[in-house]
Amino acid sequence: MNVRRSAAVVAVLAVTTGLGTGLGTGLGTGFAPVALANDATSASPDATSASSEAASDVSAAPSASASQATPTGLYGSTDPTYDGVWRQSLALLALDTVGEKPGAGAVEWLAGQQCASGAFAAYRADATAPCDAKTAVDTNSTAAAVQALAAVGGRDAEAGRAVRWLKENQNKDGGWGYTAGGPSDANSTSVVIGALTAVGGAPEKQERNGNSPYDALRALALPCGDGKDGEDGEKKGRDGADGADGADGKGEGKDAGAFAYQPDKKGGLAANADATAAAVLGSLGEGFVAEGESAAGTRAAFAGECVAGDSPEDLAHNGAVHLAGVLAADGYLKSALAGAEDQPDHGNTADAVVALAAAGDADATEKPLAWLEKNYGAWAAKAGPAAYAQLVFAAHASGEDPRDFGGADLVAQLKDTGPARDVDDYSSVPHDDAAAGEEDGDGLGAGAGAWWAIGLGLAAVVAVAVGVVGVVLRKRRQA
């Protein structure tokens, strides 16, 4: 959900089929620009984000450093450079979901990460300094923070500024990309829908150029058409696409009803389980936290067939049908790194459980939920607070008790990753350099050295800046 989930199109992930990033095989056609914030040009915290601009130099993105300090008030002990706001937001939201009140320091840390424009970056080491032209703000961090701040309460001003920034940076197709102005993708659009809903907004009324977020998601859905005369493909602009389950891009067969992350270079749509899980929730107007019975789940019985309609509810239903089919065999989703064997994807599996429960297919949640209960331990312990949060969301949506998840207490485990104390000083404090460099928190079952080796190899082919952004996205969706 996190996924899921998402993210800009980057070279590090251009050869992958999952990784819990939201990219999978539904990669877009080009590189999204890095959105920048400059508080110096803002007249007040309520100023617009007109100063956000694209940049190609590597200095625009946060850089990893072995000496990165661990901030107080923050959940998790790994380097927060790429996922600090994301994991903090999910942790606070998960605690609120189970009736736990997060410490004031943890909430203050999150609120303190906001730029005057209203946007959030993945992490700002010095939150007392104004955001400038090198602050890489993004829609995913911002939308996640909105959901968390709205849930804990008392932060209406901060949430309101963030929502306004999101609205101002909506694309003409009605969706959002990972960065402001970047190509729309299913994951980013869905997490923003969750933010709009969290503050009591109506996503269907949030339009740009006559298009709502649901129009953006509709354009990324693989239809269930019967294939006659290419009619369905023409209606949705996908005739001739070759990334689905057949040359016409109609999504017939195993990929019918799925969502793509983004169109490919030819405009084709390739089914992506992570994007599908996110888009099911987005189509239902849900955020990270979903109940087991939402609009689509009010059907007397969940019909396990793809339907021809294209309303948001129909598209959510179709996406759930696709997820149920993918999960039927093993009970978990898979991620793969080019040249490596497929690996179980715990984070995306948890996200899929939430999506299925929200769509009303309770039966389809049983097998993946049971698998997660038996296999989440090592992954969550390494991935940290966002992983425990995803599991809490999955248990909650399915009607299970997060405090008795396969005999374990997810809430206690999440709280154990939290700040050791509530403090008034939210600045960074030093910590062990080696520990920061060794723990990547990706939860993919591969060591940090393996991932960075692969990332650096690919970075030799593409711009270093793009590779850095890729790490940000991958950590967020899998953590």
Short mmCIF file of C-alpha atoms in Angstrom, two decimals:
data_model
loop_
_atom_site.label_atom_id
_atom_site.label_comp_id
_atom_site.label_asym_id
_atom_site.label_seq_id
_atom_site.Cartn_x
_atom_site.Cartn_y
_atom_site.Cartn_z
CA MET A 1 0.00 0.00 0.00
CA ASN A 2 1.97 1.40 0.79
CA VAL A 3 2.47 0.84 -1.18
CA ARG A 4 1.51 0.75 -1.60
CA ARG A 5 3.24 1.58 -2.66
CA SER A 6 4.21 4.92 -5.25
CA ALA A 7 6.79 6.15 -7.39
CA ALA A 8 8.45 7.89 -10.27
CA VAL A 9 9.83 5.89 -13.15
CA VAL A 10 13.50 5.25 -12.52
CA ALA A 11 16.18 3.20 -14.14
CA VAL A 12 16.97 1.13 -11.07
CA LEU A 13 13.46 -0.31 -11.23
CA ALA A 14 13.01 -0.31 -14.99
CA VAL A 15 14.13 -3.92 -15.18
CA THR A 16 12.19 -5.21 -12.22
CA THR A 17 8.78 -6.81 -11.87
CA GLY A 18 7.63 -5.75 -8.47
CA LEU A 19 9.98 -5.17 -5.55
CA GLY A 20 7.04 -3.79 -3.62
CA THR A 21 7.60 -0.40 -5.17
CA GLY A 22 4.43 0.03 -7.11
CA LEU A 23 6.33 -0.10 -10.38
CA GLY A 24 6.39 -3.77 -11.27
CA THR A 25 6.02 -4.27 -14.99
CA GLY A 26 3.78 -1.26 -15.35
CA LEU A 27 6.64 1.17 -15.83
CA GLY A 28 6.03 4.49 -17.46
CA THR A 29 7.50 6.00 -20.54
CA GLY A 30 10.05 8.40 -19.12
CA PHE A 31 11.75 9.82 -16.12
CA ALA A 32 9.69 11.98 -13.80
CA PRO A 33 11.27 15.23 -12.67
CA VAL A 34 12.27 15.76 -9.08
CA ALA A 35 9.91 18.25 -7.45
CA LEU A 36 11.63 20.93 -5.45
CA ALA A 37 10.44 23.27 -2.74
CA ASN A 38 11.73 26.72 -1.96
CA ASP A 39 10.34 28.31 1.18
CA ALA A 40 12.35 31.43 0.52
CA THR A 41 9.97 32.33 -2.29
CA SER A 42 6.85 31.68 -0.22
CA ALA A 43 5.22 34.65 1.42
CA SER A 44 3.75 32.52 4.17
CA PRO A 45 3.04 28.90 5.14
CA ASP A 46 -0.14 29.34 3.13
CA ALA A 47 1.67 30.34 -0.03
CA THR A 48 1.21 28.22 -3.11
CA SER A 49 3.72 25.74 -4.47
CA ALA A 50 4.19 27.62 -7.71
CA SER A 51 7.91 27.61 -7.02
CA SER A 52 8.09 23.82 -7.37
CA GLU A 53 10.21 23.01 -10.40
CA ALA A 54 11.97 20.16 -12.15
CA ALA A 55 15.68 19.56 -11.73
CA SER A 56 18.06 17.00 -13.09
CA ASP A 57 21.12 17.40 -10.91
CA VAL A 58 21.76 14.84 -8.23
CA SER A 59 21.84 17.47 -5.51
CA ALA A 60 18.05 17.73 -5.75
CA ALA A 61 17.62 14.30 -4.21
CA PRO A 62 18.59 13.27 -0.69
CA SER A 63 21.86 11.42 -0.50
CA ALA A 64 22.66 8.43 1.64
CA SER A 65 25.29 8.97 4.27
CA ALA A 66 26.80 6.60 6.78
CA SER A 67 26.87 9.42 9.27
CA GLN A 68 23.17 10.23 8.90
CA ALA A 69 21.85 11.08 12.34
CA THR A 70 18.87 9.32 13.85
CA PRO A 71 16.22 11.88 14.77
CA THR A 72 14.45 11.74 18.08
CA GLY A 73 10.70 11.28 17.89
CA LEU A 74 11.01 9.06 14.82
CA TYR A 75 9.86 5.44 14.55
CA GLY A 76 12.47 2.99 13.34
CA SER A 77 16.24 2.95 13.78
CA THR A 78 17.42 2.79 10.16
CA ASP A 79 18.56 5.71 8.04
CA PRO A 80 15.43 7.84 7.41
CA THR A 81 16.79 9.57 4.31
CA TYR A 82 14.45 7.85 1.92
CA ASP A 83 11.42 6.90 4.02
CA GLY A 84 11.33 8.94 7.24
CA VAL A 85 8.01 10.69 6.64
CA TRP A 86 6.47 7.63 5.00
CA ARG A 87 7.22 5.20 7.82
CA GLN A 88 6.34 7.74 10.50
CA SER A 89 2.99 8.41 8.84
CA LEU A 90 2.11 4.73 8.56
CA ALA A 91 3.19 4.07 12.14
CA LEU A 92 1.04 6.88 13.57
CA LEU A 93 -1.91 5.86 11.43
CA ALA A 94 -1.66 2.22 12.48
CA LEU A 95 -1.52 3.14 16.16
CA ASP A 96 -4.57 5.37 15.77
CA THR A 97 -6.37 2.53 14.00
CA VAL A 98 -6.07 0.29 17.06
CA GLY A 99 -6.92 3.04 19.54
CA GLU A 100 -3.38 3.81 20.66
CA LYS A 101 -2.39 7.45 21.18
CA PRO A 102 1.03 8.20 19.68
CA GLY A 103 3.42 10.25 21.76
CA ALA A 104 3.38 14.00 21.21
CA GLY A 105 7.02 13.88 20.16
CA ALA A 106 6.28 11.49 17.33
CA VAL A 107 3.46 13.65 16.00
CA GLU A 108 5.53 16.80 16.38
CA TRP A 109 8.38 15.21 14.45
CA LEU A 110 6.09 14.51 11.51
CA ALA A 111 4.48 17.94 11.53
CA GLY A 112 7.91 19.53 11.75
CA GLN A 113 8.96 17.93 8.47
CA GLN A 114 6.49 20.03 6.48
CA CYS A 115 7.69 22.76 4.15
CA ALA A 116 6.01 26.17 4.15
CA SER A 117 4.43 25.32 0.80
CA GLY A 118 2.55 22.50 2.53
CA ALA A 119 4.51 19.71 0.88
CA PHE A 120 6.63 17.04 2.55
CA ALA A 121 9.90 15.53 1.40
CA ALA A 122 10.94 11.99 2.25
CA TYR A 123 13.07 13.40 5.06
CA ARG A 124 14.67 16.67 6.08
CA ALA A 125 17.68 16.25 8.33
CA ASP A 126 17.41 19.83 9.57
CA ALA A 127 13.71 20.58 9.84
CA THR A 128 14.45 23.99 11.35
CA ALA A 129 15.91 25.20 8.06
CA PRO A 130 13.54 26.50 5.38
CA CYS A 131 12.89 24.27 2.40
CA ASP A 132 14.91 25.46 -0.57
CA ALA A 133 15.51 24.63 -4.21
CA LYS A 134 17.23 21.38 -3.21
CA THR A 135 14.37 20.03 -1.07
CA ALA A 136 12.90 17.12 -3.01
CA VAL A 137 9.24 17.17 -2.02
CA ASP A 138 6.89 14.49 -3.33
CA THR A 139 3.22 13.58 -3.46
CA ASN A 140 3.54 10.23 -1.67
CA SER A 141 5.19 11.58 1.47
CA THR A 142 2.76 14.49 1.49
CA ALA A 143 -0.37 12.36 1.07
CA ALA A 144 0.78 9.83 3.66
CA ALA A 145 1.45 12.63 6.15
CA VAL A 146 -2.03 14.06 5.53
CA GLN A 147 -3.66 10.74 6.39
CA ALA A 148 -1.64 10.45 9.60
CA LEU A 149 -2.13 14.05 10.74
CA ALA A 150 -5.86 13.90 10.04
CA ALA A 151 -6.12 10.69 12.07
CA VAL A 152 -4.28 11.84 15.19
CA GLY A 153 -6.24 15.10 15.30
CA GLY A 154 -5.31 18.63 16.24
CA ARG A 155 -3.32 19.16 13.06
CA ASP A 156 -5.93 20.57 10.72
CA ALA A 157 -3.77 23.51 9.65
CA GLU A 158 -0.85 21.32 8.60
CA ALA A 159 -3.10 18.79 6.87
CA GLY A 160 -4.96 21.58 5.09
CA ARG A 161 -1.78 23.13 3.71
CA ALA A 162 -0.61 19.76 2.48
CA VAL A 163 -3.90 19.02 0.75
CA ARG A 164 -3.84 22.39 -0.96
CA TRP A 165 -0.36 21.66 -2.30
CA LEU A 166 -1.59 18.32 -3.62
CA LYS A 167 -4.56 19.93 -5.32
CA GLU A 168 -2.36 22.58 -6.90
CA ASN A 169 -0.14 19.90 -8.36
CA GLN A 170 -2.83 17.67 -9.83
CA ASN A 171 -2.10 16.66 -13.43
CA LYS A 172 -4.41 17.47 -16.31
CA ASP A 173 -5.47 13.81 -16.56
CA GLY A 174 -6.79 14.06 -12.99
CA GLY A 175 -4.02 12.03 -11.38
CA TRP A 176 -0.68 12.55 -9.69
CA GLY A 177 2.83 11.32 -10.27
CA TYR A 178 5.40 10.74 -7.57
CA THR A 179 6.79 14.23 -8.14
CA ALA A 180 4.81 17.35 -8.93
CA GLY A 181 4.26 17.41 -12.67
CA GLY A 182 5.53 13.87 -13.17
CA PRO A 183 3.44 11.40 -15.22
CA SER A 184 0.44 10.13 -13.28
CA ASP A 185 0.66 6.65 -11.83
CA ALA A 186 -1.83 4.39 -10.08
CA ASN A 187 -0.05 4.31 -6.73
CA SER A 188 0.52 8.04 -6.31
CA THR A 189 -2.99 8.87 -7.50
CA SER A 190 -4.46 6.39 -5.03
CA VAL A 191 -2.52 7.60 -2.00
CA VAL A 192 -3.61 11.17 -2.79
CA ILE A 193 -7.23 10.01 -3.01
CA GLY A 194 -6.77 8.60 0.48
CA ALA A 195 -5.50 11.98 1.66
CA LEU A 196 -8.45 13.84 0.17
CA THR A 197 -10.85 11.42 1.84
CA ALA A 198 -9.03 11.71 5.17
CA VAL A 199 -9.79 15.43 5.41
CA GLY A 200 -13.41 14.97 4.40
CA GLY A 201 -12.93 15.88 0.75
CA ALA A 202 -14.71 14.45 -2.26
CA PRO A 203 -12.09 13.00 -4.64
CA GLU A 204 -14.61 12.78 -7.48
CA LYS A 205 -15.05 16.56 -7.35
CA GLN A 206 -11.34 17.30 -7.42
CA GLU A 207 -10.88 17.94 -11.12
CA ARG A 208 -8.20 19.37 -13.36
CA ASN A 209 -8.99 20.01 -16.99
CA GLY A 210 -12.32 18.24 -16.46
CA ASN A 211 -10.71 15.04 -15.16
CA SER A 212 -10.97 13.61 -11.66
CA PRO A 213 -8.59 11.17 -9.95
CA TYR A 214 -10.97 8.38 -10.90
CA ASP A 215 -10.54 9.26 -14.56
CA ALA A 216 -6.79 8.85 -14.14
CA LEU A 217 -7.25 5.43 -12.55
CA ARG A 218 -9.78 4.40 -15.19
CA ALA A 219 -7.18 5.06 -17.87
CA LEU A 220 -4.83 2.60 -16.14
CA ALA A 221 -7.36 -0.24 -15.75
CA LEU A 222 -7.20 -3.28 -18.01
CA PRO A 223 -10.79 -3.89 -19.13
CA CYS A 224 -12.70 -7.13 -19.25
CA GLY A 225 -13.93 -6.64 -22.83
CA ASP A 226 -14.91 -9.56 -25.00
CA GLY A 227 -12.55 -8.41 -27.70
CA LYS A 228 -15.15 -7.94 -30.44
CA ASP A 229 -13.84 -5.62 -33.15
CA GLY A 230 -11.48 -4.00 -30.66
CA GLU A 231 -14.38 -1.96 -29.36
CA ASP A 232 -13.36 -1.93 -25.72
CA GLY A 233 -9.76 -1.11 -26.54
CA GLU A 234 -10.80 1.84 -28.68
CA LYS A 235 -13.11 3.23 -26.03
CA LYS A 236 -10.29 3.28 -23.53
CA GLY A 237 -7.53 4.21 -25.93
CA ARG A 238 -5.76 0.88 -25.53
CA ASP A 239 -6.26 -0.84 -28.86
CA GLY A 240 -2.96 -2.09 -30.18
CA ALA A 241 -1.34 -2.10 -26.73
CA ASP A 242 0.91 -5.08 -26.19
CA GLY A 243 1.62 -5.06 -22.48
CA ALA A 244 -1.46 -6.85 -21.20
CA ASP A 245 -2.60 -10.40 -21.77
CA GLY A 246 -2.71 -10.35 -25.55
CA ALA A 247 -1.71 -8.02 -28.35
CA ASP A 248 -4.77 -5.79 -28.16
CA GLY A 249 -4.25 -4.68 -24.55
CA LYS A 250 -7.80 -5.58 -23.52
CA GLY A 251 -6.67 -7.41 -20.43
CA GLU A 252 -8.46 -10.62 -21.27
CA GLY A 253 -7.47 -13.76 -19.39
CA LYS A 254 -5.39 -13.67 -16.24
CA ASP A 255 -4.74 -9.92 -16.44
CA ALA A 256 -8.35 -8.84 -16.89
CA GLY A 257 -9.39 -6.24 -14.32
CA ALA A 258 -5.86 -5.44 -13.17
CA PHE A 259 -4.34 -1.97 -13.08
CA ALA A 260 -1.05 -0.89 -14.58
CA TYR A 261 1.34 1.40 -12.79
CA GLN A 262 1.76 3.59 -15.87
CA PRO A 263 1.42 3.03 -19.63
CA ASP A 264 4.50 1.70 -21.38
CA LYS A 265 6.27 3.49 -24.22
CA LYS A 266 3.63 2.37 -26.70
CA GLY A 267 0.74 3.29 -24.45
CA GLY A 268 0.13 -0.33 -23.47
CA LEU A 269 -0.89 -1.43 -20.01
CA ALA A 270 0.82 -4.25 -18.13
CA ALA A 271 -0.87 -5.76 -15.09
CA ASN A 272 0.86 -4.85 -11.84
CA ALA A 273 -0.28 -6.40 -8.57
CA ASP A 274 1.06 -3.60 -6.39
CA ALA A 275 -0.57 -0.92 -8.51
CA THR A 276 -3.76 -2.98 -8.53
CA ALA A 277 -3.92 -3.22 -4.75
CA ALA A 278 -3.39 0.53 -4.44
CA ALA A 279 -5.90 1.35 -7.18
CA VAL A 280 -8.61 -0.87 -5.69
CA LEU A 281 -8.45 1.21 -2.53
CA GLY A 282 -8.20 4.43 -4.50
CA SER A 283 -11.21 3.53 -6.63
CA LEU A 284 -13.18 2.93 -3.45
CA GLY A 285 -12.11 6.29 -2.04
CA GLU A 286 -10.17 4.58 0.74
CA GLY A 287 -6.83 5.39 2.31
CA PHE A 288 -4.36 3.07 4.01
CA VAL A 289 -6.98 2.15 6.62
CA ALA A 290 -10.00 0.40 5.16
CA GLU A 291 -12.91 -1.42 6.68
CA GLY A 292 -13.97 -4.86 5.52
CA GLU A 293 -17.21 -3.57 4.05
CA SER A 294 -17.00 -0.56 1.73
CA ALA A 295 -19.12 0.51 -1.19
CA ALA A 296 -18.23 -2.42 -3.42
CA GLY A 297 -18.39 -4.83 -0.51
CA THR A 298 -22.07 -4.27 0.14
CA ARG A 299 -22.97 -6.76 -2.57
CA ALA A 300 -24.88 -9.71 -1.18
CA ALA A 301 -22.10 -11.98 -2.38
CA PHE A 302 -18.79 -11.14 -3.98
CA ALA A 303 -19.02 -12.17 -7.62
CA GLY A 304 -15.65 -13.51 -8.66
CA GLU A 305 -15.91 -12.41 -12.26
CA CYS A 306 -14.67 -9.35 -14.09
CA VAL A 307 -17.54 -7.04 -15.02
CA ALA A 308 -17.89 -4.78 -18.05
CA GLY A 309 -18.66 -1.52 -16.22
CA ASP A 310 -16.13 1.25 -15.74
CA SER A 311 -17.44 3.04 -12.67
CA PRO A 312 -14.94 3.35 -9.82
CA GLU A 313 -16.81 0.62 -7.94
CA ASP A 314 -16.72 -1.70 -10.94
CA LEU A 315 -13.03 -1.09 -11.48
CA ALA A 316 -12.32 -1.76 -7.80
CA HIS A 317 -14.29 -4.99 -8.04
CA ASN A 318 -12.38 -6.06 -11.13
CA GLY A 319 -9.06 -5.27 -9.51
CA ALA A 320 -10.01 -7.38 -6.51
CA VAL A 321 -10.98 -10.26 -8.81
CA HIS A 322 -7.55 -10.08 -10.39
CA LEU A 323 -5.77 -10.03 -7.02
CA ALA A 324 -7.79 -12.97 -5.78
CA GLY A 325 -6.76 -14.94 -8.83
CA VAL A 326 -3.08 -14.14 -8.43
CA LEU A 327 -3.13 -15.08 -4.75
CA ALA A 328 -5.09 -18.28 -5.20
CA ALA A 329 -2.11 -20.51 -5.92
CA ASP A 330 0.49 -19.63 -3.29
CA GLY A 331 -1.29 -17.20 -1.00
CA TYR A 332 1.29 -14.47 -1.53
CA LEU A 333 2.45 -12.05 -4.20
CA LYS A 334 5.94 -12.19 -5.63
CA SER A 335 8.58 -9.64 -6.47
CA ALA A 336 11.59 -10.19 -8.64
CA LEU A 337 14.85 -8.49 -9.37
CA ALA A 338 16.16 -8.96 -12.90
CA GLY A 339 18.35 -12.04 -13.00
CA ALA A 340 17.17 -13.29 -9.62
CA GLU A 341 14.51 -15.76 -8.60
CA ASP A 342 11.08 -14.50 -7.65
CA GLN A 343 10.77 -13.75 -3.96
CA PRO A 344 7.68 -13.55 -1.72
CA ASP A 345 6.57 -9.95 -1.39
CA HIS A 346 5.23 -9.54 2.14
CA GLY A 347 4.40 -5.84 1.85
CA ASN A 348 2.41 -6.12 -1.34
CA THR A 349 0.65 -9.21 -0.02
CA ALA A 350 -0.47 -7.26 3.04
CA ASP A 351 -1.66 -4.44 0.79
CA ALA A 352 -3.59 -6.91 -1.34
CA VAL A 353 -5.35 -8.25 1.76
CA VAL A 354 -6.53 -4.74 2.61
CA ALA A 355 -7.76 -4.21 -0.95
CA LEU A 356 -9.62 -7.52 -1.05
CA ALA A 357 -11.27 -6.90 2.29
CA ALA A 358 -12.32 -3.39 1.27
CA ALA A 359 -13.78 -4.75 -1.97
CA GLY A 360 -15.84 -7.30 -0.07
CA ASP A 361 -13.98 -10.51 -0.96
CA ALA A 362 -13.45 -11.81 2.57
CA ASP A 363 -12.90 -15.36 1.37
CA ALA A 364 -9.92 -14.35 -0.74
CA THR A 365 -8.18 -12.76 2.27
CA GLU A 366 -7.99 -15.97 4.28
CA LYS A 367 -5.10 -17.67 2.49
CA PRO A 368 -2.76 -14.64 2.21
CA LEU A 369 -3.58 -13.59 5.76
CA ALA A 370 -2.67 -17.05 7.04
CA TRP A 371 0.54 -16.95 5.04
CA LEU A 372 1.47 -13.58 6.49
CA GLU A 373 0.80 -14.78 10.02
CA LYS A 374 3.29 -17.59 9.53
CA ASN A 375 5.94 -15.75 7.55
CA TYR A 376 6.00 -12.07 8.44
CA GLY A 377 8.48 -12.21 11.32
CA ALA A 378 11.91 -11.85 9.72
CA TRP A 379 10.67 -9.45 7.06
CA ALA A 380 8.92 -7.08 9.48
CA ALA A 381 11.79 -7.15 11.97
CA LYS A 382 14.14 -5.99 9.24
CA ALA A 383 11.80 -3.62 7.41
CA GLY A 384 10.64 -1.90 10.59
CA PRO A 385 7.65 0.26 11.55
CA ALA A 386 6.01 0.64 8.14
CA ALA A 387 5.95 -3.15 7.76
CA TYR A 388 4.22 -3.63 11.11
CA ALA A 389 1.80 -0.87 10.11
CA GLN A 390 0.93 -2.65 6.86
CA LEU A 391 0.22 -5.82 8.80
CA VAL A 392 -1.97 -3.91 11.25
CA PHE A 393 -3.93 -2.50 8.31
CA ALA A 394 -4.34 -6.00 6.84
CA ALA A 395 -5.52 -7.52 10.10
CA HIS A 396 -7.87 -4.62 10.77
CA ALA A 397 -9.46 -4.68 7.32
CA SER A 398 -9.99 -8.43 7.58
CA GLY A 399 -11.64 -8.23 10.98
CA GLU A 400 -8.71 -9.93 12.72
CA ASP A 401 -7.13 -8.78 15.97
CA PRO A 402 -3.76 -7.09 15.34
CA ARG A 403 -2.84 -7.95 18.92
CA ASP A 404 -3.24 -11.65 18.19
CA PHE A 405 -1.76 -12.06 14.73
CA GLY A 406 -0.66 -15.66 14.50
CA GLY A 407 -0.17 -15.52 18.24
CA ALA A 408 1.88 -12.31 18.14
CA ASP A 409 1.03 -8.74 19.11
CA LEU A 410 1.65 -6.51 16.09
CA VAL A 411 0.78 -3.40 18.09
CA ALA A 412 3.42 -4.13 20.71
CA GLN A 413 5.96 -4.90 18.01
CA LEU A 414 5.19 -1.62 16.26
CA LYS A 415 5.47 0.33 19.50
CA ASP A 416 8.82 -1.31 20.18
CA THR A 417 10.18 0.44 17.08
CA GLY A 418 9.13 3.82 18.43
CA PRO A 419 11.04 6.58 20.17
CA ALA A 420 12.52 5.52 23.49
CA ARG A 421 11.23 8.66 25.14
CA ASP A 422 9.08 11.68 24.46
CA VAL A 423 11.27 14.74 24.22
CA ASP A 424 10.96 18.43 23.55
CA ASP A 425 14.00 18.60 21.29
CA TYR A 426 13.22 17.11 17.88
CA SER A 427 16.59 17.80 16.30
CA SER A 428 18.85 14.99 15.18
CA VAL A 429 21.24 13.21 17.49
CA PRO A 430 24.32 11.18 16.51
CA HIS A 431 24.20 7.42 16.32
CA ASP A 432 26.51 4.61 15.27
CA ASP A 433 27.77 5.19 11.73
CA ALA A 434 28.21 1.55 10.86
CA ALA A 435 24.68 0.64 11.90
CA ALA A 436 23.21 3.29 9.64
CA GLY A 437 25.20 2.03 6.72
CA GLU A 438 24.37 -1.64 7.26
CA GLU A 439 20.62 -1.55 7.69
CA ASP A 440 18.61 -0.77 4.58
CA GLY A 441 15.21 -1.81 5.90
CA ASP A 442 14.00 -3.03 2.52
CA GLY A 443 12.58 -6.32 3.72
CA LEU A 444 13.23 -8.04 0.40
CA GLY A 445 15.25 -10.87 1.86
CA ALA A 446 18.41 -9.66 0.10
CA GLY A 447 21.28 -8.02 1.94
CA ALA A 448 21.89 -4.31 1.74
CA GLY A 449 25.14 -4.94 -0.09
CA ALA A 450 23.40 -6.87 -2.85
CA TRP A 451 20.83 -4.15 -3.46
CA TRP A 452 23.34 -1.30 -3.49
CA ALA A 453 25.62 -3.25 -5.80
CA ILE A 454 22.80 -3.71 -8.26
CA GLY A 455 21.68 -0.13 -7.90
CA LEU A 456 25.15 1.22 -8.54
CA GLY A 457 25.56 -1.01 -11.59
CA LEU A 458 22.42 0.35 -13.15
CA ALA A 459 23.35 3.88 -12.18
CA ALA A 460 26.32 3.55 -14.52
CA VAL A 461 23.86 3.37 -17.38
CA VAL A 462 21.58 6.21 -16.33
CA ALA A 463 21.77 9.47 -14.46
CA VAL A 464 22.81 9.11 -10.85
CA ALA A 465 19.98 11.38 -9.74
CA VAL A 466 17.40 9.04 -11.20
CA GLY A 467 18.95 6.09 -9.42
CA VAL A 468 18.76 7.90 -6.09
CA VAL A 469 15.07 8.62 -6.53
CA GLY A 470 14.59 4.93 -7.36
CA VAL A 471 15.90 3.92 -3.96
CA VAL A 472 13.44 6.30 -2.31
CA LEU A 473 10.50 4.72 -4.07
CA ARG A 474 11.53 1.14 -3.52
CA LYS A 475 12.04 1.59 0.21
CA ARG A 476 8.69 3.27 0.66
CA ARG A 477 6.56 0.71 -1.05
CA GLN A 478 8.28 -2.33 0.42
CA ALA A 479 8.83 -0.95 3.95
#
